[in-house]
Amino acid sequence: MSGRLIVVGLGPGNPDQVTPEALAAVADAEDFFGYFPYIDRLDLRADQRRHASDNRAELARARAALEMAAKGGKVCVVSGGDPGVFAMAAAVCEAIDEGPAEWRDIEFSVVPGITAMLAVAAKAGAPLGHDFCAISLSNNLKPWDVIEKRLIAAAEAGFVMAFYNPVSKARPHQLGDAFVLLRRHLPGEVPVIFGRAAGRPDEAIRIVPLSQAESGMADMATCVIVGTAETKLIERDGLRPLVYSPRFFKGAGA
Ligand code: SAH
C-alpha cells in the first residue's frame, strides 16, 4: 500500500507569505519531517505528528519520510522558502533515484514557496529585474574551486547573483573570498544587498557598494544579492535607496 509524500515550501518566515496551497497541504498531512525551525513554524493539530531533525540530515530525513509514505502514510516534508531551491525537494528526488523501486509508486508532489532571494529583492526594489542566477556558497556539497569558476563566469556574463548559505561557523572566509574575487571582475560601485531574515521580526536590509562589502555583514540567515555594472541605485531622502536592474540592456533590439 503506497501513501503519498508532499514537499512544501513555507516561504521566508512571514506567515503572510505562506501560500494557501501550502496551508492546505499541511492541513491534509499526518506526519511532518523537516529541520527543527521549520517544523516549529507549523501550527499542527493534536492528531498530526512532528519528526524534526538536524539541518545536515537531509538525505536521512528524505529516506525516513519515503519509508513512512511507502507504508501508506500521508507525509509532508517542509522546507523554508521554496523546497526546490537548495532544499528538500532535491534531497527527496535523490533518495527516490537511489532507493528501492517501490518508492517510485509513491504519489509525490511539490508545493512551491517564496524563496529568500525574491523576499530580499522585493525589500530592495527590483535588483532581479534583468538576468540573474542563484549560487549556494556552501562547499559542503561542491568544491570551492567550482564555486569560484561559477562566480567569475556569472560576473563576466553580466548576471545579477543571489548568494544562499553565504557563511557559517565552519565556513567563515568564503563570502569574503568571493567579494575579493568579484572585485577583480566587477566595478567597485556595484550595489550589494545584504538581506537578513527577510519577512521575520528581526529582518535587516543593508545596501553597500561592492568595494565596501565584507563577510561580517552576513550570517547564515542572510541572502546576499550582488548587482551588475548596469544595476542602479536611486537615493531617497530619509529612506533606504532603491536598487534595480533595468529591463533594457544596451544594444537591445539591434
Ligand atoms: N529553500 C530556501 C533556501 C535554503 S538554503 C529558500 O528557498 O529560501 C538556506 C539559505 O537561504 C540561508 O543561508 C540564507 O542564505 C537563505 N535564507 C533563507 N531564509 C531567508 C530569509 N528569511 N532571509 C534571507 N535569507 C534567507
PDB file of C-alpha atoms and ligand atoms in Angstrom:
ATOM      1  CA  MET A   1       0.000   0.000   0.000  1.00  0.00           C
ATOM      2  CA  SER A   2       1.609   3.226  -1.139  1.00  0.00           C
ATOM      3  CA  GLY A   3       0.828   6.507   0.526  1.00  0.00           C
ATOM      4  CA  ARG A   4       1.857   9.956  -0.538  1.00  0.00           C
ATOM      5  CA  LEU A   5       4.589  12.464   0.075  1.00  0.00           C
ATOM      6  CA  ILE A   6       4.296  16.191  -0.449  1.00  0.00           C
ATOM      7  CA  VAL A   7       7.229  18.587  -0.149  1.00  0.00           C
ATOM      8  CA  VAL A   8       6.038  22.015   0.946  1.00  0.00           C
ATOM      9  CA  GLY A   9       7.744  25.426   0.891  1.00  0.00           C
ATOM     10  CA  LEU A  10       6.874  27.595   3.891  1.00  0.00           C
ATOM     11  CA  GLY A  11       8.260  30.869   2.493  1.00  0.00           C
ATOM     12  CA  PRO A  12      10.894  33.094   4.096  1.00  0.00           C
ATOM     13  CA  GLY A  13       9.321  33.280   7.570  1.00  0.00           C
ATOM     14  CA  ASN A  14       6.411  35.687   7.431  1.00  0.00           C
ATOM     15  CA  PRO A  15       3.070  33.845   7.935  1.00  0.00           C
ATOM     16  CA  ASP A  16       1.535  36.119   5.266  1.00  0.00           C
ATOM     17  CA  GLN A  17       3.981  34.675   2.742  1.00  0.00           C
ATOM     18  CA  VAL A  18       2.858  31.068   3.190  1.00  0.00           C
ATOM     19  CA  THR A  19       0.640  30.249   0.217  1.00  0.00           C
ATOM     20  CA  PRO A  20      -2.934  28.941   0.631  1.00  0.00           C
ATOM     21  CA  GLU A  21      -1.776  25.847  -1.298  1.00  0.00           C
ATOM     22  CA  ALA A  22       0.934  25.193   1.337  1.00  0.00           C
ATOM     23  CA  LEU A  23      -1.576  25.645   4.196  1.00  0.00           C
ATOM     24  CA  ALA A  24      -3.995  23.197   2.535  1.00  0.00           C
ATOM     25  CA  ALA A  25      -1.191  20.632   2.053  1.00  0.00           C
ATOM     26  CA  VAL A  26      -0.211  20.934   5.731  1.00  0.00           C
ATOM     27  CA  ALA A  27      -3.839  20.550   6.872  1.00  0.00           C
ATOM     28  CA  ASP A  28      -4.129  17.381   4.766  1.00  0.00           C
ATOM     29  CA  ALA A  29      -0.982  15.572   6.026  1.00  0.00           C
ATOM     30  CA  GLU A  30      -0.407  13.434   9.115  1.00  0.00           C
ATOM     31  CA  ASP A  31       3.366  13.147   9.552  1.00  0.00           C
ATOM     32  CA  PHE A  32       5.786  16.067   9.198  1.00  0.00           C
ATOM     33  CA  PHE A  33       9.501  15.820   8.513  1.00  0.00           C
ATOM     34  CA  GLY A  34      11.884  18.792   8.472  1.00  0.00           C
ATOM     35  CA  TYR A  35      14.610  20.839  10.106  1.00  0.00           C
ATOM     36  CA  PHE A  36      13.582  21.916  13.662  1.00  0.00           C
ATOM     37  CA  PRO A  37      12.884  25.648  12.995  1.00  0.00           C
ATOM     38  CA  TYR A  38      10.668  24.874  10.006  1.00  0.00           C
ATOM     39  CA  ILE A  39       8.725  22.200  11.899  1.00  0.00           C
ATOM     40  CA  ASP A  40       8.331  24.743  14.737  1.00  0.00           C
ATOM     41  CA  ARG A  41       6.626  27.156  12.349  1.00  0.00           C
ATOM     42  CA  LEU A  42       3.750  24.716  11.770  1.00  0.00           C
ATOM     43  CA  ASP A  43       0.510  25.146  13.633  1.00  0.00           C
ATOM     44  CA  LEU A  44      -0.433  21.455  13.898  1.00  0.00           C
ATOM     45  CA  ARG A  45      -3.452  19.642  15.318  1.00  0.00           C
ATOM     46  CA  ALA A  46      -3.154  17.058  18.104  1.00  0.00           C
ATOM     47  CA  ASP A  47      -3.512  14.218  15.567  1.00  0.00           C
ATOM     48  CA  GLN A  48      -0.572  15.425  13.424  1.00  0.00           C
ATOM     49  CA  ARG A  49       2.947  14.190  14.270  1.00  0.00           C
ATOM     50  CA  ARG A  50       6.284  16.048  14.152  1.00  0.00           C
ATOM     51  CA  HIS A  51       9.565  14.340  13.167  1.00  0.00           C
ATOM     52  CA  ALA A  52      12.088  17.196  13.448  1.00  0.00           C
ATOM     53  CA  SER A  53      15.748  16.612  12.621  1.00  0.00           C
ATOM     54  CA  ASP A  54      19.059  18.426  12.296  1.00  0.00           C
ATOM     55  CA  ASN A  55      19.952  20.592   9.300  1.00  0.00           C
ATOM     56  CA  ARG A  56      22.690  18.309   7.987  1.00  0.00           C
ATOM     57  CA  ALA A  57      20.437  15.238   7.952  1.00  0.00           C
ATOM     58  CA  GLU A  58      18.636  15.932   4.650  1.00  0.00           C
ATOM     59  CA  LEU A  59      19.097  12.573   2.910  1.00  0.00           C
ATOM     60  CA  ALA A  60      18.347  10.520   6.049  1.00  0.00           C
ATOM     61  CA  ARG A  61      15.251  12.680   6.609  1.00  0.00           C
ATOM     62  CA  ALA A  62      14.132  12.186   2.987  1.00  0.00           C
ATOM     63  CA  ARG A  63      14.533   8.405   3.319  1.00  0.00           C
ATOM     64  CA  ALA A  64      12.626   8.281   6.620  1.00  0.00           C
ATOM     65  CA  ALA A  65       9.794  10.290   5.035  1.00  0.00           C
ATOM     66  CA  LEU A  66       9.712   7.999   1.971  1.00  0.00           C
ATOM     67  CA  GLU A  67       9.679   4.873   4.166  1.00  0.00           C
ATOM     68  CA  MET A  68       6.661   6.184   6.020  1.00  0.00           C
ATOM     69  CA  ALA A  69       4.891   7.149   2.769  1.00  0.00           C
ATOM     70  CA  ALA A  70       5.650   3.691   1.293  1.00  0.00           C
ATOM     71  CA  LYS A  71       3.761   2.164   4.248  1.00  0.00           C
ATOM     72  CA  GLY A  72       0.694   4.242   3.391  1.00  0.00           C
ATOM     73  CA  GLY A  73       1.371   7.436   5.363  1.00  0.00           C
ATOM     74  CA  LYS A  74       0.210  10.935   4.423  1.00  0.00           C
ATOM     75  CA  VAL A  75       3.621  12.525   4.748  1.00  0.00           C
ATOM     76  CA  CYS A  76       4.704  16.154   4.438  1.00  0.00           C
ATOM     77  CA  VAL A  77       8.334  17.298   4.208  1.00  0.00           C
ATOM     78  CA  VAL A  78       8.780  21.017   4.903  1.00  0.00           C
ATOM     79  CA  SER A  79      11.433  23.480   3.754  1.00  0.00           C
ATOM     80  CA  GLY A  80      11.888  27.208   4.330  1.00  0.00           C
ATOM     81  CA  GLY A  81      11.438  29.380   1.245  1.00  0.00           C
ATOM     82  CA  ASP A  82      10.944  27.222  -1.822  1.00  0.00           C
ATOM     83  CA  PRO A  83      11.590  23.478  -1.371  1.00  0.00           C
ATOM     84  CA  GLY A  84      13.227  23.245  -4.801  1.00  0.00           C
ATOM     85  CA  VAL A  85      15.871  25.912  -4.076  1.00  0.00           C
ATOM     86  CA  PHE A  86      18.837  24.382  -2.187  1.00  0.00           C
ATOM     87  CA  ALA A  87      16.360  22.370  -0.146  1.00  0.00           C
ATOM     88  CA  MET A  88      14.408  19.184   0.473  1.00  0.00           C
ATOM     89  CA  ALA A  89      12.704  18.578  -2.905  1.00  0.00           C
ATOM     90  CA  ALA A  90      16.051  17.643  -4.480  1.00  0.00           C
ATOM     91  CA  ALA A  91      17.005  15.509  -1.445  1.00  0.00           C
ATOM     92  CA  VAL A  92      13.739  13.541  -1.797  1.00  0.00           C
ATOM     93  CA  CYS A  93      14.332  13.101  -5.569  1.00  0.00           C
ATOM     94  CA  GLU A  94      17.880  11.865  -4.839  1.00  0.00           C
ATOM     95  CA  ALA A  95      16.507   9.361  -2.321  1.00  0.00           C
ATOM     96  CA  ILE A  96      13.877   8.112  -4.819  1.00  0.00           C
ATOM     97  CA  ASP A  97      16.538   7.881  -7.551  1.00  0.00           C
ATOM     98  CA  GLU A  98      18.816   5.728  -5.376  1.00  0.00           C
ATOM     99  CA  GLY A  99      16.130   3.964  -3.327  1.00  0.00           C
ATOM    100  CA  PRO A 100      14.008   0.807  -3.710  1.00  0.00           C
ATOM    101  CA  ALA A 101      11.786   0.542  -6.805  1.00  0.00           C
ATOM    102  CA  GLU A 102       8.562   0.780  -4.740  1.00  0.00           C
ATOM    103  CA  TRP A 103       9.405   4.376  -3.753  1.00  0.00           C
ATOM    104  CA  ARG A 104       8.649   5.351  -7.374  1.00  0.00           C
ATOM    105  CA  ASP A 105       4.996   4.343  -6.823  1.00  0.00           C
ATOM    106  CA  ILE A 106       4.547   6.881  -4.026  1.00  0.00           C
ATOM    107  CA  GLU A 107       2.327   9.792  -5.027  1.00  0.00           C
ATOM    108  CA  PHE A 108       4.852  12.637  -4.947  1.00  0.00           C
ATOM    109  CA  SER A 109       4.275  16.378  -5.305  1.00  0.00           C
ATOM    110  CA  VAL A 110       5.982  19.688  -4.552  1.00  0.00           C
ATOM    111  CA  VAL A 111       4.291  22.890  -3.382  1.00  0.00           C
ATOM    112  CA  PRO A 112       6.413  25.952  -4.238  1.00  0.00           C
ATOM    113  CA  GLY A 113       7.138  28.800  -1.847  1.00  0.00           C
ATOM    114  CA  ILE A 114       8.619  32.291  -1.935  1.00  0.00           C
ATOM    115  CA  THR A 115      12.368  31.805  -1.985  1.00  0.00           C
ATOM    116  CA  ALA A 116      14.752  34.011   0.027  1.00  0.00           C
ATOM    117  CA  MET A 117      16.166  35.920  -2.954  1.00  0.00           C
ATOM    118  CA  LEU A 118      12.680  37.010  -4.031  1.00  0.00           C
ATOM    119  CA  ALA A 119      11.783  38.139  -0.497  1.00  0.00           C
ATOM    120  CA  VAL A 120      15.056  40.112  -0.219  1.00  0.00           C
ATOM    121  CA  ALA A 121      14.803  41.548  -3.753  1.00  0.00           C
ATOM    122  CA  ALA A 122      11.284  42.814  -3.018  1.00  0.00           C
ATOM    123  CA  LYS A 123      12.624  44.740   0.010  1.00  0.00           C
ATOM    124  CA  ALA A 124      15.301  46.454  -2.087  1.00  0.00           C
ATOM    125  CA  GLY A 125      13.354  47.393  -5.229  1.00  0.00           C
ATOM    126  CA  ALA A 126      13.949  45.290  -8.355  1.00  0.00           C
ATOM    127  CA  PRO A 127      17.561  44.057  -8.329  1.00  0.00           C
ATOM    128  CA  LEU A 128      16.491  40.882 -10.196  1.00  0.00           C
ATOM    129  CA  GLY A 129      14.792  42.907 -12.948  1.00  0.00           C
ATOM    130  CA  HIS A 130      17.202  41.548 -15.567  1.00  0.00           C
ATOM    131  CA  ASP A 131      19.010  38.192 -15.954  1.00  0.00           C
ATOM    132  CA  PHE A 132      20.155  36.638 -12.681  1.00  0.00           C
ATOM    133  CA  CYS A 133      21.397  33.431 -11.098  1.00  0.00           C
ATOM    134  CA  ALA A 134      21.420  31.838  -7.647  1.00  0.00           C
ATOM    135  CA  ILE A 135      24.576  30.316  -6.165  1.00  0.00           C
ATOM    136  CA  SER A 136      24.985  28.482  -2.868  1.00  0.00           C
ATOM    137  CA  LEU A 137      28.334  29.445  -1.338  1.00  0.00           C
ATOM    138  CA  SER A 138      28.385  26.316   0.798  1.00  0.00           C
ATOM    139  CA  ASN A 139      31.167  23.942  -0.151  1.00  0.00           C
ATOM    140  CA  ASN A 140      29.662  21.089   1.853  1.00  0.00           C
ATOM    141  CA  LEU A 141      28.246  19.629  -1.358  1.00  0.00           C
ATOM    142  CA  LYS A 142      30.607  21.038  -4.033  1.00  0.00           C
ATOM    143  CA  PRO A 143      34.277  22.032  -4.114  1.00  0.00           C
ATOM    144  CA  TRP A 144      35.256  25.675  -3.608  1.00  0.00           C
ATOM    145  CA  ASP A 145      37.070  25.883  -6.957  1.00  0.00           C
ATOM    146  CA  VAL A 146      33.756  25.098  -8.728  1.00  0.00           C
ATOM    147  CA  ILE A 147      32.144  27.964  -6.814  1.00  0.00           C
ATOM    148  CA  GLU A 148      34.982  30.307  -7.845  1.00  0.00           C
ATOM    149  CA  LYS A 149      34.585  29.346 -11.516  1.00  0.00           C
ATOM    150  CA  ARG A 150      30.843  29.990 -11.352  1.00  0.00           C
ATOM    151  CA  LEU A 151      31.325  33.371  -9.659  1.00  0.00           C
ATOM    152  CA  ILE A 152      33.746  34.515 -12.364  1.00  0.00           C
ATOM    153  CA  ALA A 153      31.547  33.166 -15.185  1.00  0.00           C
ATOM    154  CA  ALA A 154      28.433  34.830 -13.737  1.00  0.00           C
ATOM    155  CA  ALA A 155      30.247  38.162 -13.241  1.00  0.00           C
ATOM    156  CA  GLU A 156      31.669  38.091 -16.764  1.00  0.00           C
ATOM    157  CA  ALA A 157      28.318  37.098 -18.286  1.00  0.00           C
ATOM    158  CA  GLY A 158      26.616  40.006 -16.501  1.00  0.00           C
ATOM    159  CA  PHE A 159      24.253  38.042 -14.246  1.00  0.00           C
ATOM    160  CA  VAL A 160      22.968  39.525 -11.011  1.00  0.00           C
ATOM    161  CA  MET A 161      23.879  36.924  -8.366  1.00  0.00           C
ATOM    162  CA  ALA A 162      21.959  35.818  -5.303  1.00  0.00           C
ATOM    163  CA  PHE A 163      24.111  34.012  -2.736  1.00  0.00           C
ATOM    164  CA  TYR A 164      22.499  31.449  -0.462  1.00  0.00           C
ATOM    165  CA  ASN A 165      24.362  29.900   2.519  1.00  0.00           C
ATOM    166  CA  PRO A 166      26.859  32.802   2.392  1.00  0.00           C
ATOM    167  CA  VAL A 167      28.717  31.985   5.638  1.00  0.00           C
ATOM    168  CA  SER A 168      28.625  29.618   8.573  1.00  0.00           C
ATOM    169  CA  LYS A 169      30.740  29.000  11.657  1.00  0.00           C
ATOM    170  CA  ALA A 170      32.501  26.205   9.779  1.00  0.00           C
ATOM    171  CA  ARG A 171      32.998  28.422   6.697  1.00  0.00           C
ATOM    172  CA  PRO A 172      33.829  31.932   7.927  1.00  0.00           C
ATOM    173  CA  HIS A 173      36.050  33.021   4.988  1.00  0.00           C
ATOM    174  CA  GLN A 174      34.163  32.146   1.855  1.00  0.00           C
ATOM    175  CA  LEU A 175      31.962  35.190   1.424  1.00  0.00           C
ATOM    176  CA  GLY A 176      34.991  37.476   1.957  1.00  0.00           C
ATOM    177  CA  ASP A 177      36.958  35.440  -0.600  1.00  0.00           C
ATOM    178  CA  ALA A 178      34.030  35.716  -3.039  1.00  0.00           C
ATOM    179  CA  PHE A 179      33.977  39.531  -2.670  1.00  0.00           C
ATOM    180  CA  VAL A 180      37.754  39.734  -3.274  1.00  0.00           C
ATOM    181  CA  LEU A 181      37.314  37.658  -6.427  1.00  0.00           C
ATOM    182  CA  LEU A 182      34.319  39.649  -7.670  1.00  0.00           C
ATOM    183  CA  ARG A 183      36.123  42.985  -7.149  1.00  0.00           C
ATOM    184  CA  ARG A 184      38.566  41.822  -9.853  1.00  0.00           C
ATOM    185  CA  HIS A 185      35.703  41.300 -12.312  1.00  0.00           C
ATOM    186  CA  LEU A 186      33.124  43.977 -11.429  1.00  0.00           C
ATOM    187  CA  PRO A 187      33.225  47.740 -10.761  1.00  0.00           C
ATOM    188  CA  GLY A 188      33.509  48.757  -7.075  1.00  0.00           C
ATOM    189  CA  GLU A 189      30.219  50.726  -7.232  1.00  0.00           C
ATOM    190  CA  VAL A 190      28.088  47.648  -7.981  1.00  0.00           C
ATOM    191  CA  PRO A 191      25.353  47.542  -5.292  1.00  0.00           C
ATOM    192  CA  VAL A 192      25.409  44.630  -2.850  1.00  0.00           C
ATOM    193  CA  ILE A 193      22.279  43.886  -0.805  1.00  0.00           C
ATOM    194  CA  PHE A 194      22.550  42.010   2.480  1.00  0.00           C
ATOM    195  CA  GLY A 195      19.041  40.761   3.249  1.00  0.00           C
ATOM    196  CA  ARG A 196      18.908  39.163   6.698  1.00  0.00           C
ATOM    197  CA  ALA A 197      15.868  37.231   7.981  1.00  0.00           C
ATOM    198  CA  ALA A 198      13.592  38.742   5.313  1.00  0.00           C
ATOM    199  CA  GLY A 199       9.969  38.623   6.421  1.00  0.00           C
ATOM    200  CA  ARG A 200      10.829  37.850  10.067  1.00  0.00           C
ATOM    201  CA  PRO A 201      10.663  40.237  13.052  1.00  0.00           C
ATOM    202  CA  ASP A 202      14.481  40.542  13.114  1.00  0.00           C
ATOM    203  CA  GLU A 203      14.713  41.446   9.405  1.00  0.00           C
ATOM    204  CA  ALA A 204      17.630  43.723   8.429  1.00  0.00           C
ATOM    205  CA  ILE A 205      18.370  45.024   4.924  1.00  0.00           C
ATOM    206  CA  ARG A 206      21.673  46.737   4.193  1.00  0.00           C
ATOM    207  CA  ILE A 207      22.968  48.064   0.867  1.00  0.00           C
ATOM    208  CA  VAL A 208      26.666  48.834   0.266  1.00  0.00           C
ATOM    209  CA  PRO A 209      28.915  49.183  -2.797  1.00  0.00           C
ATOM    210  CA  LEU A 210      30.924  46.056  -3.696  1.00  0.00           C
ATOM    211  CA  SER A 211      34.117  47.957  -2.765  1.00  0.00           C
ATOM    212  CA  GLN A 212      32.893  48.055   0.883  1.00  0.00           C
ATOM    213  CA  ALA A 213      31.168  44.672   1.102  1.00  0.00           C
ATOM    214  CA  GLU A 214      32.531  42.441   3.876  1.00  0.00           C
ATOM    215  CA  SER A 215      31.749  38.961   5.014  1.00  0.00           C
ATOM    216  CA  GLY A 216      30.925  40.178   8.563  1.00  0.00           C
ATOM    217  CA  MET A 217      27.822  41.890   7.118  1.00  0.00           C
ATOM    218  CA  ALA A 218      26.186  38.468   6.567  1.00  0.00           C
ATOM    219  CA  ASP A 219      25.295  35.448   8.649  1.00  0.00           C
ATOM    220  CA  MET A 220      23.574  32.129   7.932  1.00  0.00           C
ATOM    221  CA  ALA A 221      20.164  33.836   7.779  1.00  0.00           C
ATOM    222  CA  THR A 222      21.294  36.293   5.078  1.00  0.00           C
ATOM    223  CA  CYS A 223      20.768  36.159   1.329  1.00  0.00           C
ATOM    224  CA  VAL A 224      23.276  38.406  -0.475  1.00  0.00           C
ATOM    225  CA  ILE A 225      22.412  39.913  -3.851  1.00  0.00           C
ATOM    226  CA  VAL A 226      25.273  41.293  -5.954  1.00  0.00           C
ATOM    227  CA  GLY A 227      24.261  43.556  -8.839  1.00  0.00           C
ATOM    228  CA  THR A 228      25.939  44.069 -12.211  1.00  0.00           C
ATOM    229  CA  ALA A 229      27.578  47.111 -13.794  1.00  0.00           C
ATOM    230  CA  GLU A 230      24.053  48.013 -15.069  1.00  0.00           C
ATOM    231  CA  THR A 231      22.323  47.745 -11.663  1.00  0.00           C
ATOM    232  CA  LYS A 232      21.311  51.192 -10.416  1.00  0.00           C
ATOM    233  CA  LEU A 233      20.779  52.848  -7.056  1.00  0.00           C
ATOM    234  CA  ILE A 234      18.115  55.521  -6.502  1.00  0.00           C
ATOM    235  CA  GLU A 235      18.978  57.584  -3.400  1.00  0.00           C
ATOM    236  CA  ARG A 236      15.979  58.783  -1.354  1.00  0.00           C
ATOM    237  CA  ASP A 237      15.944  61.315   1.498  1.00  0.00           C
ATOM    238  CA  GLY A 238      15.461  59.544   4.822  1.00  0.00           C
ATOM    239  CA  LEU A 239      14.639  56.254   3.114  1.00  0.00           C
ATOM    240  CA  ARG A 240      16.634  53.213   2.090  1.00  0.00           C
ATOM    241  CA  PRO A 241      17.804  53.580  -1.531  1.00  0.00           C
ATOM    242  CA  LEU A 242      16.025  51.608  -4.235  1.00  0.00           C
ATOM    243  CA  VAL A 243      18.152  49.137  -6.167  1.00  0.00           C
ATOM    244  CA  TYR A 244      17.057  47.994  -9.609  1.00  0.00           C
ATOM    245  CA  SER A 245      18.426  46.233 -12.679  1.00  0.00           C
ATOM    246  CA  PRO A 246      16.951  47.905 -15.772  1.00  0.00           C
ATOM    247  CA  ARG A 247      14.977  45.688 -18.161  1.00  0.00           C
ATOM    248  CA  PHE A 248      16.778  47.081 -21.231  1.00  0.00           C
ATOM    249  CA  PHE A 249      20.377  46.217 -21.934  1.00  0.00           C
ATOM    250  CA  LYS A 250      22.409  48.474 -24.209  1.00  0.00           C
ATOM    251  CA  GLY A 251      22.103  47.403 -27.848  1.00  0.00           C
ATOM    252  CA  ALA A 252      18.671  45.815 -27.260  1.00  0.00           C
ATOM    253  CA  GLY A 253      16.681  45.282 -30.454  1.00  0.00           C
ATOM    254  CA  ALA A 254      19.781  45.767 -32.619  1.00  0.00           C
TER     255      ALA A 254
HETATM  256  N1  SAH B   1      14.900  26.781   0.377  1.00  0.00           N
HETATM  257  C1  SAH B   1      15.356  28.045   0.924  1.00  0.00           C
HETATM  258  C2  SAH B   1      16.867  28.177   0.920  1.00  0.00           C
HETATM  259  C3  SAH B   1      17.588  27.190   1.823  1.00  0.00           C
HETATM  260  S1  SAH B   1      19.311  27.454   1.888  1.00  0.00           S
HETATM  261  C4  SAH B   1      14.713  29.189   0.123  1.00  0.00           C
HETATM  262  O1  SAH B   1      14.140  28.936  -0.943  1.00  0.00           O
HETATM  263  O2  SAH B   1      14.782  30.338   0.586  1.00  0.00           O
HETATM  264  C5  SAH B   1      19.431  28.443   3.354  1.00  0.00           C
HETATM  265  C6  SAH B   1      19.835  29.876   2.989  1.00  0.00           C
HETATM  266  O3  SAH B   1      18.670  30.566   2.480  1.00  0.00           O
HETATM  267  C7  SAH B   1      20.319  30.735   4.138  1.00  0.00           C
HETATM  268  O4  SAH B   1      21.685  30.503   4.421  1.00  0.00           O
HETATM  269  C8  SAH B   1      20.088  32.126   3.568  1.00  0.00           C
HETATM  270  O5  SAH B   1      21.101  32.432   2.616  1.00  0.00           O
HETATM  271  C9  SAH B   1      18.786  31.946   2.790  1.00  0.00           C
HETATM  272  N2  SAH B   1      17.582  32.339   3.558  1.00  0.00           N
HETATM  273  C10 SAH B   1      16.604  31.517   3.995  1.00  0.00           C
HETATM  274  N3  SAH B   1      15.615  32.242   4.584  1.00  0.00           N
HETATM  275  C11 SAH B   1      15.987  33.547   4.499  1.00  0.00           C
HETATM  276  C12 SAH B   1      15.381  34.778   4.890  1.00  0.00           C
HETATM  277  N4  SAH B   1      14.197  34.814   5.503  1.00  0.00           N
HETATM  278  N5  SAH B   1      16.046  35.930   4.626  1.00  0.00           N
HETATM  279  C13 SAH B   1      17.241  35.912   3.985  1.00  0.00           C
HETATM  280  N6  SAH B   1      17.855  34.776   3.579  1.00  0.00           N
HETATM  281  C14 SAH B   1      17.243  33.614   3.841  1.00  0.00           C
END
